[in-house]
JSON list of C-alpha atoms in Angstrom, two decimals:
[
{"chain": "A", "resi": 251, "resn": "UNK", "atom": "CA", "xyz": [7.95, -10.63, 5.98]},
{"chain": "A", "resi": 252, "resn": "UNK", "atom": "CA", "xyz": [8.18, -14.10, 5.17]},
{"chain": "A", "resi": 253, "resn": "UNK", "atom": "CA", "xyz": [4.98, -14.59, 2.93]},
{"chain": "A", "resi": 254, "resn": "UNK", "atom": "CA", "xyz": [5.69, -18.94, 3.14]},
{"chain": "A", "resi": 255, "resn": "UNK", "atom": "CA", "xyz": [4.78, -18.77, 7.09]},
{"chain": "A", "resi": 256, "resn": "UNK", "atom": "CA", "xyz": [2.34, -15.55, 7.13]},
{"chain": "A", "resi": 257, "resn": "UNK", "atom": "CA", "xyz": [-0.80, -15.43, 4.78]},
{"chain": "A", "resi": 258, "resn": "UNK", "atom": "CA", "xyz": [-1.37, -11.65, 3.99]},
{"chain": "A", "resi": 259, "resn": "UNK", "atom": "CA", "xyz": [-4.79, -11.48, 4.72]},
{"chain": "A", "resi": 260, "resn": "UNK", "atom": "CA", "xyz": [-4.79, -12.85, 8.01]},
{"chain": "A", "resi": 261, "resn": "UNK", "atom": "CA", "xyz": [-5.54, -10.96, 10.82]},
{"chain": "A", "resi": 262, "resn": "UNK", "atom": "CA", "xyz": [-7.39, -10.56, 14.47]},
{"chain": "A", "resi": 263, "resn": "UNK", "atom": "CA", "xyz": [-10.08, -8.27, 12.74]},
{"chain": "A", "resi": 264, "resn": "UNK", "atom": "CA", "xyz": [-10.58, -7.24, 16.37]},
{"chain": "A", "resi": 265, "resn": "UNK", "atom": "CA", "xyz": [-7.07, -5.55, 16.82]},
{"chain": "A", "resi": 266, "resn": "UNK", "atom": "CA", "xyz": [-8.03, -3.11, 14.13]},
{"chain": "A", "resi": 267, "resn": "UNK", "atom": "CA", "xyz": [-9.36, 0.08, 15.40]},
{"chain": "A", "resi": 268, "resn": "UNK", "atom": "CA", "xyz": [-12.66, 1.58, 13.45]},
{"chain": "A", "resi": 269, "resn": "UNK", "atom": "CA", "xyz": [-11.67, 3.47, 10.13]},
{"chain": "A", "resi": 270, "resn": "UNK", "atom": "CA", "xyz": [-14.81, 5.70, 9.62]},
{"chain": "A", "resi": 271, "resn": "UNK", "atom": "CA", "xyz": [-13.09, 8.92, 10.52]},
{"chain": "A", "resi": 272, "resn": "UNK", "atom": "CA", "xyz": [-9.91, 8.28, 8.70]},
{"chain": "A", "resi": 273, "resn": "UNK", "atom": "CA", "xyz": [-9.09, 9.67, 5.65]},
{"chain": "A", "resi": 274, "resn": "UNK", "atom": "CA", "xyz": [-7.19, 7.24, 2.84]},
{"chain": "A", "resi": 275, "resn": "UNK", "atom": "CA", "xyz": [-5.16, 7.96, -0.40]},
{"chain": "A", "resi": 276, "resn": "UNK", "atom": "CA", "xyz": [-4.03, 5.39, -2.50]},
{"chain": "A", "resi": 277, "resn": "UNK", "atom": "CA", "xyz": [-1.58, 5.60, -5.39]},
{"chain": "A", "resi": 278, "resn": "UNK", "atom": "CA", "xyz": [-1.49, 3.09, -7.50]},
{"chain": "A", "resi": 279, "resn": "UNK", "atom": "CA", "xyz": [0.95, 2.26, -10.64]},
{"chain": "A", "resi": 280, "resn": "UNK", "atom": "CA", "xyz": [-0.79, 1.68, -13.82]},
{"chain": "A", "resi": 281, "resn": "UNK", "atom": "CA", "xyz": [2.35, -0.95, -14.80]},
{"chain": "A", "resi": 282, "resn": "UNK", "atom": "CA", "xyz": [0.93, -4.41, -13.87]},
{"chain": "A", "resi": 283, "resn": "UNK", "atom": "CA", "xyz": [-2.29, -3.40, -13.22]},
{"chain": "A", "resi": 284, "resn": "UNK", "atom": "CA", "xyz": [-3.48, -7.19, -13.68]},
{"chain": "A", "resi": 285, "resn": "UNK", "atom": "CA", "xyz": [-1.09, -7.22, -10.02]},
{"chain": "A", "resi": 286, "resn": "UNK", "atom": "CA", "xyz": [-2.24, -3.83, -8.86]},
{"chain": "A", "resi": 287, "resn": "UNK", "atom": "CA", "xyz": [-5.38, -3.69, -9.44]},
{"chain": "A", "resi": 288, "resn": "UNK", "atom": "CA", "xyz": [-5.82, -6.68, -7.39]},
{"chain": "A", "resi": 289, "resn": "UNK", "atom": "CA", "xyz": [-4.05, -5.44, -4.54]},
{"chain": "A", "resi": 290, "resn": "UNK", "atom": "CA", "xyz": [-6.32, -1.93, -5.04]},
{"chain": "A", "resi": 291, "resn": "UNK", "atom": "CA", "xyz": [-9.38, -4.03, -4.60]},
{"chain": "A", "resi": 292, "resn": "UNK", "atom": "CA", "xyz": [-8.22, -6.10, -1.56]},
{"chain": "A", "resi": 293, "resn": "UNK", "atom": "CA", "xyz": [-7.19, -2.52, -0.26]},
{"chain": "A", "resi": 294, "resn": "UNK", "atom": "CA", "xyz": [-10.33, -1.04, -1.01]},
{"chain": "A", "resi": 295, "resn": "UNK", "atom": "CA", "xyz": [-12.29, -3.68, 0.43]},
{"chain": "A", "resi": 296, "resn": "UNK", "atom": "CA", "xyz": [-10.52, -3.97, 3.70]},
{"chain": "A", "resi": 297, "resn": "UNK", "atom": "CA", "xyz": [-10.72, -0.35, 4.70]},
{"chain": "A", "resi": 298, "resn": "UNK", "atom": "CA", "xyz": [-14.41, -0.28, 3.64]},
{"chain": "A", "resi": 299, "resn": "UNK", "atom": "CA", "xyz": [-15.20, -3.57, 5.90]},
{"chain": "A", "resi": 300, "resn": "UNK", "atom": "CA", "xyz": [-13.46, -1.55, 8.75]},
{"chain": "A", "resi": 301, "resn": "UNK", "atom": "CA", "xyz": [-15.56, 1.44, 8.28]},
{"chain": "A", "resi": 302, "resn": "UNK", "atom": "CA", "xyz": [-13.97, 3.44, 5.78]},
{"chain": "A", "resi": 303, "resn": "UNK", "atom": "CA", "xyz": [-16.18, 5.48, 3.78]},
{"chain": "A", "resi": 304, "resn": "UNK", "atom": "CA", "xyz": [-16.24, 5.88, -0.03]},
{"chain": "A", "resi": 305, "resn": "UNK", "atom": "CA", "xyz": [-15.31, 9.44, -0.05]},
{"chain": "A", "resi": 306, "resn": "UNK", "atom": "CA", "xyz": [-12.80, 9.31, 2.22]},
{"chain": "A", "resi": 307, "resn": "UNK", "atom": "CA", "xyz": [-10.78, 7.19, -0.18]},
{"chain": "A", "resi": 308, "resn": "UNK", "atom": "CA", "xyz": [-8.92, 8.97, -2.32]},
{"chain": "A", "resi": 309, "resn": "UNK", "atom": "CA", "xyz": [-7.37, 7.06, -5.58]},
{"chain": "A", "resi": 310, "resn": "UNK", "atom": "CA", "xyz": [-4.94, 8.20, -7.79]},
{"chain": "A", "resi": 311, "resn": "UNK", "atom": "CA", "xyz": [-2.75, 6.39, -10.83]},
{"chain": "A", "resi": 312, "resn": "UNK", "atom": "CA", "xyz": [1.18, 6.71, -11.38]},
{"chain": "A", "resi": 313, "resn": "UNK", "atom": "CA", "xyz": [2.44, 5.02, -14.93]},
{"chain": "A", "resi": 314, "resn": "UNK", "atom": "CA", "xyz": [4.70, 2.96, -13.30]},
{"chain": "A", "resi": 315, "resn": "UNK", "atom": "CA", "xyz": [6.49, 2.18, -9.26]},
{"chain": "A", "resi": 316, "resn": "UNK", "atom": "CA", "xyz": [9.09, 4.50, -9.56]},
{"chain": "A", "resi": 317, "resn": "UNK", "atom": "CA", "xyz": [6.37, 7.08, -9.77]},
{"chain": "A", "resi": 318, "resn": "UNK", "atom": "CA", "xyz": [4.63, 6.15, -6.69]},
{"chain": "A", "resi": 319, "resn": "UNK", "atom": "CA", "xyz": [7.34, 8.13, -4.70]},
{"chain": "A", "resi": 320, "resn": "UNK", "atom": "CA", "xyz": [6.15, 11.78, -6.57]},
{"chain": "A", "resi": 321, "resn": "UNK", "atom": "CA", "xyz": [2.75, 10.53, -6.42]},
{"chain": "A", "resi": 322, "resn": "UNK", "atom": "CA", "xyz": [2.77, 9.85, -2.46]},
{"chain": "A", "resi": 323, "resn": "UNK", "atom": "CA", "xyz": [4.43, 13.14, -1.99]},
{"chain": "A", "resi": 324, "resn": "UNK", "atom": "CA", "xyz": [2.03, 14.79, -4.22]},
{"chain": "A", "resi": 325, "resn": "UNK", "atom": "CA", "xyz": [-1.14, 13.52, -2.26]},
{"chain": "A", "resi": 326, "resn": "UNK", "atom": "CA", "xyz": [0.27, 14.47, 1.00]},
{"chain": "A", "resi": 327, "resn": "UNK", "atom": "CA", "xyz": [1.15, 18.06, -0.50]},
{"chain": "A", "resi": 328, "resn": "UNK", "atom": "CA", "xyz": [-2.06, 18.52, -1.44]},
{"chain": "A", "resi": 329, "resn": "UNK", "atom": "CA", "xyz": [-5.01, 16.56, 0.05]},
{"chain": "A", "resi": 330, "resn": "UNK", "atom": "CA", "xyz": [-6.70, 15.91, 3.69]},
{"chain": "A", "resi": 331, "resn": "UNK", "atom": "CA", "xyz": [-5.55, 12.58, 3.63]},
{"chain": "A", "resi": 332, "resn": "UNK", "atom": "CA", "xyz": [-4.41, 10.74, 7.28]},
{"chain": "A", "resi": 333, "resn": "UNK", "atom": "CA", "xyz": [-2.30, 7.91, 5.45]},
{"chain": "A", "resi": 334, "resn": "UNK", "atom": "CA", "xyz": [-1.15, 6.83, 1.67]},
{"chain": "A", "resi": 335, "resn": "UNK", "atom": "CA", "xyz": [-0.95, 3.70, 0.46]},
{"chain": "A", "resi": 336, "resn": "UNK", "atom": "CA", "xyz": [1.65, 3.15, -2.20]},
{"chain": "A", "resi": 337, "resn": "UNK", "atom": "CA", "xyz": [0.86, -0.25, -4.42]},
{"chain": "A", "resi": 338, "resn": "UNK", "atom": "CA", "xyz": [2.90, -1.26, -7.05]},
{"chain": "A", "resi": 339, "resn": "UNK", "atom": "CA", "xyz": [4.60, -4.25, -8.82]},
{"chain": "A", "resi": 340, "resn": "UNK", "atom": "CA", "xyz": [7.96, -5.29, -10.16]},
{"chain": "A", "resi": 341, "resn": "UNK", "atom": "CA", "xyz": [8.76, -7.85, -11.50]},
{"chain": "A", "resi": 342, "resn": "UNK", "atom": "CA", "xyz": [12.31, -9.21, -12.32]},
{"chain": "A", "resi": 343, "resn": "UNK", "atom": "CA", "xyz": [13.26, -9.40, -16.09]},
{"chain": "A", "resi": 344, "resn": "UNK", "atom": "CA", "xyz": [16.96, -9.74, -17.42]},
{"chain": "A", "resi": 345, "resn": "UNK", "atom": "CA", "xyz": [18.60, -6.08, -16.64]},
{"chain": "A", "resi": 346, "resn": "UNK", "atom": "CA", "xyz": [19.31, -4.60, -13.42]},
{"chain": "A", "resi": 347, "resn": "UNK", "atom": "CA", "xyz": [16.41, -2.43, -14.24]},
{"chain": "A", "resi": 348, "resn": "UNK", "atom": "CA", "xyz": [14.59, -4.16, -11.27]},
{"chain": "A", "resi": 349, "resn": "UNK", "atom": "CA", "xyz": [16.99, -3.03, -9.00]},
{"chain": "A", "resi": 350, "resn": "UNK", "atom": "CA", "xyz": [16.92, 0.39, -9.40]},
{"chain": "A", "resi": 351, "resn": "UNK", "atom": "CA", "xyz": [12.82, 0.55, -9.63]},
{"chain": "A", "resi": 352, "resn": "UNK", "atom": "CA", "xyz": [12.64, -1.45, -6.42]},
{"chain": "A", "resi": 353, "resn": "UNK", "atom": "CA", "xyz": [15.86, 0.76, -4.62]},
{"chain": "A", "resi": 354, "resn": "UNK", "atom": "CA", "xyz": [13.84, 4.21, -5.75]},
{"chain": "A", "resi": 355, "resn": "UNK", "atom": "CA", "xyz": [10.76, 3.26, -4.92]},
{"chain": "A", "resi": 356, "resn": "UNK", "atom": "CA", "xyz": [11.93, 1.81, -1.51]},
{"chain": "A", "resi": 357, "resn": "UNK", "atom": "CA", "xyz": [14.17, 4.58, -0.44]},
{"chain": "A", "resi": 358, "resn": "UNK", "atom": "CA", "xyz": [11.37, 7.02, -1.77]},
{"chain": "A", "resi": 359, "resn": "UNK", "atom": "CA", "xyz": [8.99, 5.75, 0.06]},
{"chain": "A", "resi": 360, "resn": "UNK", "atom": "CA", "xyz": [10.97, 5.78, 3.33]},
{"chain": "A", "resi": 361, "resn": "UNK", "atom": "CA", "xyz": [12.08, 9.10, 3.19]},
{"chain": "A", "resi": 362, "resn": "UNK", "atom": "CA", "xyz": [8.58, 10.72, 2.95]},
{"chain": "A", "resi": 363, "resn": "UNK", "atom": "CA", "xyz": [8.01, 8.71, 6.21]},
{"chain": "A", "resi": 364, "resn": "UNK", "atom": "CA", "xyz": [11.14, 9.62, 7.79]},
{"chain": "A", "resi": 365, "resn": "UNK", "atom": "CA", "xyz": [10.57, 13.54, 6.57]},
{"chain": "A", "resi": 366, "resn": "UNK", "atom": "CA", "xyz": [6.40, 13.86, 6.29]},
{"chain": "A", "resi": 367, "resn": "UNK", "atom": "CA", "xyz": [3.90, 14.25, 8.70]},
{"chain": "A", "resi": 368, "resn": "UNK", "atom": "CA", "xyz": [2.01, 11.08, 7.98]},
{"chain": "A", "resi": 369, "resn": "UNK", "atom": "CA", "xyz": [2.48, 7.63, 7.44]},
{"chain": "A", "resi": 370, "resn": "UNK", "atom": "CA", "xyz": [3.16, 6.25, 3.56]},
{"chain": "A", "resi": 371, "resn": "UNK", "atom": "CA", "xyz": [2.59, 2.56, 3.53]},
{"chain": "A", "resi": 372, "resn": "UNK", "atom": "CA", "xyz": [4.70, 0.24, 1.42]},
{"chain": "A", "resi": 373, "resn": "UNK", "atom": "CA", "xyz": [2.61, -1.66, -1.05]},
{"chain": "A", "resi": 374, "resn": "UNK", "atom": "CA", "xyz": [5.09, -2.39, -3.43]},
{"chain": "A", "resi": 375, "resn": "UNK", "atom": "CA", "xyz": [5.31, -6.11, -3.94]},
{"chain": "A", "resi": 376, "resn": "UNK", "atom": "CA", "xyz": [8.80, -7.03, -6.13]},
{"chain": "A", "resi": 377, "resn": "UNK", "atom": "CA", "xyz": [8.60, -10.79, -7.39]},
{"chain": "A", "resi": 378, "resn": "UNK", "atom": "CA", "xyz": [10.63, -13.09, -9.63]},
{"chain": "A", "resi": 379, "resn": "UNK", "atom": "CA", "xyz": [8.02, -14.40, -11.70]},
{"chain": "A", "resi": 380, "resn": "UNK", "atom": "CA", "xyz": [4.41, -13.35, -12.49]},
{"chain": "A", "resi": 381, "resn": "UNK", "atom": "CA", "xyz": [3.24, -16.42, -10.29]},
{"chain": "A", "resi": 382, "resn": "UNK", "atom": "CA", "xyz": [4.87, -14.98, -7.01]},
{"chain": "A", "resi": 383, "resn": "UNK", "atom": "CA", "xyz": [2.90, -11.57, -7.74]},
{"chain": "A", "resi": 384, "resn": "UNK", "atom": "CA", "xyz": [-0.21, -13.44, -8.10]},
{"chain": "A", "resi": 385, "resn": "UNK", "atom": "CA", "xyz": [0.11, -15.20, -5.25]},
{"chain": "A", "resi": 386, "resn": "UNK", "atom": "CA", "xyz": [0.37, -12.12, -3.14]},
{"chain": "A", "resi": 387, "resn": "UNK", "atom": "CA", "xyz": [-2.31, -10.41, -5.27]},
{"chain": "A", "resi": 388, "resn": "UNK", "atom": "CA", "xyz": [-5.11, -12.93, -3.99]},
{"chain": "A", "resi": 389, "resn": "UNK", "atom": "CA", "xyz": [-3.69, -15.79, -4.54]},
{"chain": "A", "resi": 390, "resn": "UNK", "atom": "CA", "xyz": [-2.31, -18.34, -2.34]},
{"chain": "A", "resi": 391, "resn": "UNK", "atom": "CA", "xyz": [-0.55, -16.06, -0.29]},
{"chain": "A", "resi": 392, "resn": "UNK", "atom": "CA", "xyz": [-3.30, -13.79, 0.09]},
{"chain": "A", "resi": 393, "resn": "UNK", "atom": "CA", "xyz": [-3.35, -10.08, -0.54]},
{"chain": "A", "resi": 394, "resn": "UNK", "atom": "CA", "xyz": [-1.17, -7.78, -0.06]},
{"chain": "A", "resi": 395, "resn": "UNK", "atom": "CA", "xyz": [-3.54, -5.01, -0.36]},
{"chain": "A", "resi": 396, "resn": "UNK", "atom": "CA", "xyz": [-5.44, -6.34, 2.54]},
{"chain": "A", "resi": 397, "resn": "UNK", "atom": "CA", "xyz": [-1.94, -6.09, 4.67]},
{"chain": "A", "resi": 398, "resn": "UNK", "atom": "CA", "xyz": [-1.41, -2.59, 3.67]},
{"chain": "A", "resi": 399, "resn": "UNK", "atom": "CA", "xyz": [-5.11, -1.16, 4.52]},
{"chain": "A", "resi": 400, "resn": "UNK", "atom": "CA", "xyz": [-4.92, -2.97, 8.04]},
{"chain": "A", "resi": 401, "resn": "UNK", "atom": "CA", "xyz": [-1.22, -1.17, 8.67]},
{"chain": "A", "resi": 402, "resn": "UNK", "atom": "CA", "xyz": [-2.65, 2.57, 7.06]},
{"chain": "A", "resi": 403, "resn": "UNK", "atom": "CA", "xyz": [-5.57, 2.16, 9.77]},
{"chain": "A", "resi": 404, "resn": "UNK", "atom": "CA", "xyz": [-3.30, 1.34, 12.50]},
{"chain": "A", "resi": 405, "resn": "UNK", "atom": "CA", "xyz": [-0.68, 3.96, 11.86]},
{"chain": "A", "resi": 406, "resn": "UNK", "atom": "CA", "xyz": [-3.38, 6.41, 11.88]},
{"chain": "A", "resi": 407, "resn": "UNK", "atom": "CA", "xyz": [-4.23, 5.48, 15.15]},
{"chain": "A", "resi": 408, "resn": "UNK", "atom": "CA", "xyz": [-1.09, 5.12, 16.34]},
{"chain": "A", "resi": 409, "resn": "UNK", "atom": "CA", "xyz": [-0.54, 8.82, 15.41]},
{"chain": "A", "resi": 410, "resn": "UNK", "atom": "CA", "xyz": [-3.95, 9.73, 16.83]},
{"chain": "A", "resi": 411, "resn": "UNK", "atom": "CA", "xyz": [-3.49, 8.17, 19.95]},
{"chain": "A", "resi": 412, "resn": "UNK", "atom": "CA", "xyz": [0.10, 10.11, 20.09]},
{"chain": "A", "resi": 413, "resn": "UNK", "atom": "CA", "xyz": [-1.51, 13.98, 19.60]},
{"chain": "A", "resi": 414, "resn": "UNK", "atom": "CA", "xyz": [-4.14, 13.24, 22.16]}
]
């Protein structure tokens, strides 16, 4: 998405269903926690103002984003969970290192949606510069935390509404 036409906390708070059955787990990398942490609160917060009780969310810390993968997979192993959230940050420097955090983590993270039973949402933002992560971290661009609580509460409705 396009973050220059589409702030990330924007939404019809109307089109999103009531969380207060649902069950959350979020894995979050410890790496640029000044970045992650944000997006963990705006996460937080969202599913809480939609109804999400404090014991149903389940939090859990990887070191870094390549981790979130094994952590993801880990939580749905081995919790009552009804979505994951996976938030992490990377940030370009001068290798190709970038590249291969952001390919693992991506692919990762789509194959334990393509392969698992429920949904894993992407909360890996992968920036340029430090500015760009703030911005999407609560900053002028909103929060991509926010984005990714509204999408876990949807997808586990849309799988809900599917085994009725």
């Amino acid at each position: 998405m396009a973050t220059a036409y589409h702030n990330l906390s924007e939404y019809d708070f109307n089109s999103v269903p009531n969380a207060e059955n649902m069950k959350f787990g979020i894995v979050v990398s410890e790496w640029n926690f000044n970045i992650t942490g944000a997006l963990l609160k705006g996460a937080v917060d969202t599913l809480k103002k939609h109804g999400a009780k404090n014991e149903n969310i389940l939090v859990k810390t990887v070191p870094g984003s390549f981790e979130l993968t094994f952590g993801a997979n880990q939580m749905m192993e081995n919790c009552d969970i009804d979505a994951i959230i996976a938030i992490g940050c990377v940030i370009k420097g001068d290798t190709p290192h970038f590249d291969y955090v952001c390919m693992g983590a991506t692919q990762g993270i789509t194959e334990l949606n393509a392969t698992g039973d429920i949904p894993v949402i992407y909360g890996l933002i992968t920036t340029n510069t430090m500015e760009q992560a703030e911005d999407r971290a609560g900053g002028k661009l909103g929060n991509k935390g926010d984005e990714c609580a509204i999408t876990a509460i949807k997808m586990i409705d849309f799988v809900w509404s599917l085994n009725k």
